[in-house]
């Protein structure tokens, strides 16, 4: 505000027309950026208020503010002082503030925004667009930044007609990317500009595709045993009606298929329940050693005999839900028993109070010639200590090329899974539980030697040994 307000002057139609023009531009700009009517109206109102005060103070030079062609990003934001002084300086400075506000809003918007002038030059960019297209300082041609003939055509079309358009663009290199571009024209200082706002839709498209794949896989997995059940029922009602031996055999198969369907459904339900809660980290404290011990003791004696595991006397606390950490142990031990082969010995090792680096070492750097891969990792947190559970078998091992896909839903390695009754969801469930617990899951495997899956989960420091972090890190 100025120190003293001059007398209001009579309305000046060119000024009013310019104010309306600026309001129109502001509306278009803010709507193009936010796509939010409420935000747009309040933003435009702010610009309007600034202009109205400026007019009331007696300025007629607002259009000068828009003379700068580099509306955002590449130009200096420093205002110029009007030589006329007084109310006009105050008014232009208010309008300049409004323009600065629009400039800051464009700069901060997470969507890439580009502004092109009628000669095809890039006159405005924001941080997101400079990052996305590696745009250097200085004006360059729009067509050199986005080399897509359909987009360049759409921009010149909007220049000609002034009609807003939206366009979807897809790129495959270096990664699949799906974007939606909104292209709108606006007039400033009797010149037409075009504003492009680019929305990244890759994540939405990918998750849509994953959902569709998941549904297709789940229905395929359920349909297979169901088709078997229907076939055997037909046979039992027809040709095998009087054949007692065949009937018993078929009933046995029916039982197996029904059992498989019920496991699949319960695995699917567990997975969706865990996924639903994945963003809520657990707060309970559970003794990992006791949880593993209980799972081992629940196995039939012949299986228990193959397992080497000795829980220590002290509890090994982790920040985790008892049922979920038991599910981790059950799935890994079940896989080791199933895929390790009948002769395989299974070794279960728990190591506690390790920093991240030592946890990774104890989880997957035991076998010299093995292939190893983290399947999920927590965010780096130097103040965390972890408890590692490693379940090791001496089975045939898994070839290196399968490792990255092991925790995908329904993924099974043909050579190891043939004839085994898995659902392909066990490791996906483990991975999601581990993610929820902010832990890690890794695999180490060597063909002919065996496979080891390990998880490491954060531990509650208040229940830990009385040692400082520095002492623990020093080993
Ligand atoms: P499933 O329900 O089929 O066991 P998982 O998600 O638990 O599904 O495992 C995915 C695949 O990983 C299995 O089908 C199997 O091919 C392979 N696999 C898992 N654990 C082991 C292991 N200990 N040794 C060899 N292969 C394994």
Coordinates of C-alpha atoms in Angstrom, one line a residue, residues 136-323:
X136 CA 18.6 -25.4 -20.7
X137 CA 18.3 -21.7 -19.9
X138 CA 17.6 -19.4 -22.8
X139 CA 14.8 -19.5 -25.3
X140 CA 14.6 -22.5 -27.5
X141 CA 12.1 -23.8 -30.0
X142 CA 9.3 -25.8 -28.6
X143 CA 9.5 -28.4 -31.4
X144 CA 13.1 -29.0 -30.4
X145 CA 12.1 -29.9 -26.9
X146 CA 9.1 -32.1 -27.7
X147 CA 9.8 -33.9 -30.9
X148 CA 6.3 -35.3 -31.4
X149 CA 4.7 -34.3 -34.7
X150 CA 1.1 -34.9 -33.3
X151 CA 1.8 -32.6 -30.3
X152 CA 3.4 -29.9 -32.5
X153 CA 0.4 -30.1 -34.8
X154 CA -2.0 -29.9 -31.9
X155 CA -0.2 -26.8 -30.5
X156 CA -0.4 -25.0 -33.9
X157 CA -4.0 -26.0 -34.1
X158 CA -4.8 -24.4 -30.7
X159 CA -2.9 -21.3 -31.9
X160 CA -5.1 -21.0 -34.9
X161 CA -8.5 -21.9 -33.4
X162 CA -8.0 -20.8 -29.7
X163 CA -9.9 -24.0 -28.8
X164 CA -8.5 -26.0 -25.8
X165 CA -7.4 -29.6 -26.6
X166 CA -6.2 -32.6 -24.7
X167 CA -3.9 -35.2 -26.1
X168 CA -2.5 -38.5 -24.8
X169 CA 1.1 -39.3 -25.5
X170 CA 2.9 -42.6 -24.9
X171 CA 6.7 -43.2 -24.9
X172 CA 8.5 -46.5 -24.7
X173 CA 12.1 -45.3 -24.2
X174 CA 13.8 -45.4 -21.8
X175 CA 10.8 -46.6 -19.8
X176 CA 7.1 -46.9 -20.6
X177 CA 5.5 -43.5 -19.9
X178 CA 1.9 -42.3 -20.4
X179 CA 1.1 -38.6 -20.3
X180 CA -1.9 -36.4 -20.9
X181 CA -1.3 -33.0 -22.3
X182 CA -3.8 -30.1 -21.9
X183 CA -3.2 -27.3 -24.4
X184 CA -4.9 -24.0 -23.9
X185 CA -4.5 -20.6 -25.6
X186 CA -4.5 -17.3 -23.9
X187 CA -4.0 -13.7 -25.0
X188 CA -1.6 -11.3 -23.4
X189 CA -0.8 -7.8 -24.6
X190 CA -2.5 -8.6 -27.9
X191 CA -0.4 -11.6 -28.5
X192 CA -1.6 -15.2 -28.4
X193 CA 0.3 -17.8 -26.3
X194 CA -0.3 -21.4 -25.7
X195 CA 0.1 -23.1 -22.3
X196 CA 0.7 -26.9 -22.1
X197 CA 0.2 -28.7 -18.9
X198 CA 1.4 -32.3 -18.8
X199 CA 0.0 -34.8 -16.4
X200 CA 1.9 -38.1 -15.9
X201 CA -0.6 -40.9 -16.0
X202 CA 2.0 -43.8 -15.9
X203 CA 1.3 -44.9 -12.4
X204 CA -2.4 -44.9 -12.8
X205 CA -2.2 -46.8 -16.1
X206 CA 0.3 -49.3 -14.7
X207 CA -1.8 -50.0 -11.6
X208 CA -4.8 -50.4 -13.8
X209 CA -2.9 -52.9 -16.0
X210 CA -1.7 -54.8 -12.9
X211 CA -5.3 -54.9 -11.5
X212 CA -6.5 -56.3 -14.8
X213 CA -3.6 -58.9 -15.0
X214 CA -4.3 -59.8 -11.4
X215 CA -8.0 -60.5 -12.0
X216 CA -7.2 -62.5 -15.2
X217 CA -4.6 -64.5 -13.3
X218 CA -6.8 -65.1 -10.2
X219 CA -9.7 -66.2 -12.3
X220 CA -7.5 -68.4 -14.4
X221 CA -6.0 -70.0 -11.3
X222 CA -9.5 -70.7 -9.9
X223 CA -11.0 -71.9 -13.1
X224 CA -8.4 -74.7 -13.6
X225 CA -9.3 -76.6 -10.4
X226 CA -13.0 -75.8 -10.9
X227 CA -12.9 -77.3 -14.4
X228 CA -11.3 -80.4 -12.9
X229 CA -14.0 -80.6 -10.3
X230 CA -16.8 -80.2 -12.8
X231 CA -15.2 -82.9 -15.1
X232 CA -14.9 -85.4 -12.3
X233 CA -18.5 -84.9 -11.1
X234 CA -19.7 -85.5 -14.6
X235 CA -17.6 -88.8 -14.7
X236 CA -18.9 -89.8 -11.3
X237 CA -22.5 -89.3 -12.4
X238 CA -22.0 -91.1 -15.7
X239 CA -19.4 -93.8 -16.6
X240 CA -17.9 -94.2 -13.1
X241 CA -21.3 -94.4 -11.3
X242 CA -21.0 -98.1 -10.5
X243 CA -17.2 -98.3 -10.3
X244 CA -16.3 -98.2 -6.6
X245 CA -12.5 -98.0 -7.2
X246 CA -12.7 -95.2 -9.7
X247 CA -15.2 -93.4 -7.5
X248 CA -12.8 -93.4 -4.5
X249 CA -9.9 -92.2 -6.7
X250 CA -12.0 -89.4 -8.2
X251 CA -13.3 -88.3 -4.8
X252 CA -9.7 -88.1 -3.6
X253 CA -8.8 -85.9 -6.6
X254 CA -12.0 -83.8 -6.0
X255 CA -10.9 -83.3 -2.4
X256 CA -7.4 -82.1 -3.6
X257 CA -8.8 -79.7 -6.1
X258 CA -11.3 -78.3 -3.7
X259 CA -8.5 -77.9 -1.1
X260 CA -6.4 -76.0 -3.7
X261 CA -9.3 -73.7 -4.4
X262 CA -9.8 -73.0 -0.8
X263 CA -6.0 -72.3 -0.3
X264 CA -6.0 -69.9 -3.2
X265 CA -9.0 -68.0 -1.9
X266 CA -7.5 -67.7 1.6
X267 CA -4.1 -66.6 0.1
X268 CA -5.9 -64.0 -2.0
X269 CA -7.8 -62.7 1.0
X270 CA -4.7 -62.5 3.1
X271 CA -2.9 -60.7 0.3
X272 CA -5.6 -58.1 -0.1
X273 CA -6.0 -57.6 3.7
X274 CA -2.2 -57.0 4.0
X275 CA -2.1 -54.7 1.0
X276 CA -5.0 -52.7 2.5
X277 CA -3.0 -52.1 5.7
X278 CA 0.4 -51.8 4.1
X279 CA 0.7 -48.1 4.7
X280 CA 0.0 -48.5 8.4
X281 CA 3.2 -49.7 10.1
X282 CA 2.7 -52.1 13.0
X283 CA 3.4 -50.9 16.5
X284 CA 3.2 -54.1 18.5
X285 CA 6.3 -55.9 19.9
X286 CA 6.6 -59.6 19.2
X287 CA 9.2 -62.2 19.9
X288 CA 10.4 -63.4 16.5
X289 CA 12.2 -66.4 18.0
X290 CA 9.1 -67.6 19.8
X291 CA 7.0 -67.0 16.7
X292 CA 9.3 -69.2 14.6
X293 CA 9.6 -71.8 17.3
X294 CA 5.8 -72.2 17.4
X295 CA 5.6 -72.6 13.6
X296 CA 8.3 -75.3 13.7
X297 CA 6.6 -77.2 16.5
X298 CA 3.3 -77.2 14.6
X299 CA 4.8 -79.2 11.8
X300 CA 4.4 -83.0 11.6
X301 CA 7.3 -84.9 13.3
X302 CA 8.9 -86.1 10.0
X303 CA 9.2 -82.6 8.8
X304 CA 10.4 -81.2 12.1
X305 CA 13.3 -83.7 12.1
X306 CA 14.7 -82.1 8.9
X307 CA 14.8 -78.6 10.5
X308 CA 17.8 -77.3 12.4
X309 CA 16.6 -74.5 14.6
X310 CA 17.4 -73.5 18.2
X311 CA 15.8 -70.5 19.7
X312 CA 17.9 -68.8 22.4
X313 CA 16.7 -68.1 25.9
X314 CA 16.2 -64.4 25.3
X315 CA 13.3 -63.0 23.3
X316 CA 14.2 -61.4 20.0
X317 CA 11.9 -58.5 19.8
X318 CA 10.7 -57.0 16.6
X319 CA 8.2 -54.3 15.9
X320 CA 5.6 -56.5 14.3
X321 CA 2.3 -58.3 14.5
X322 CA 2.5 -61.8 15.9
X323 CA 0.2 -63.4 13.3

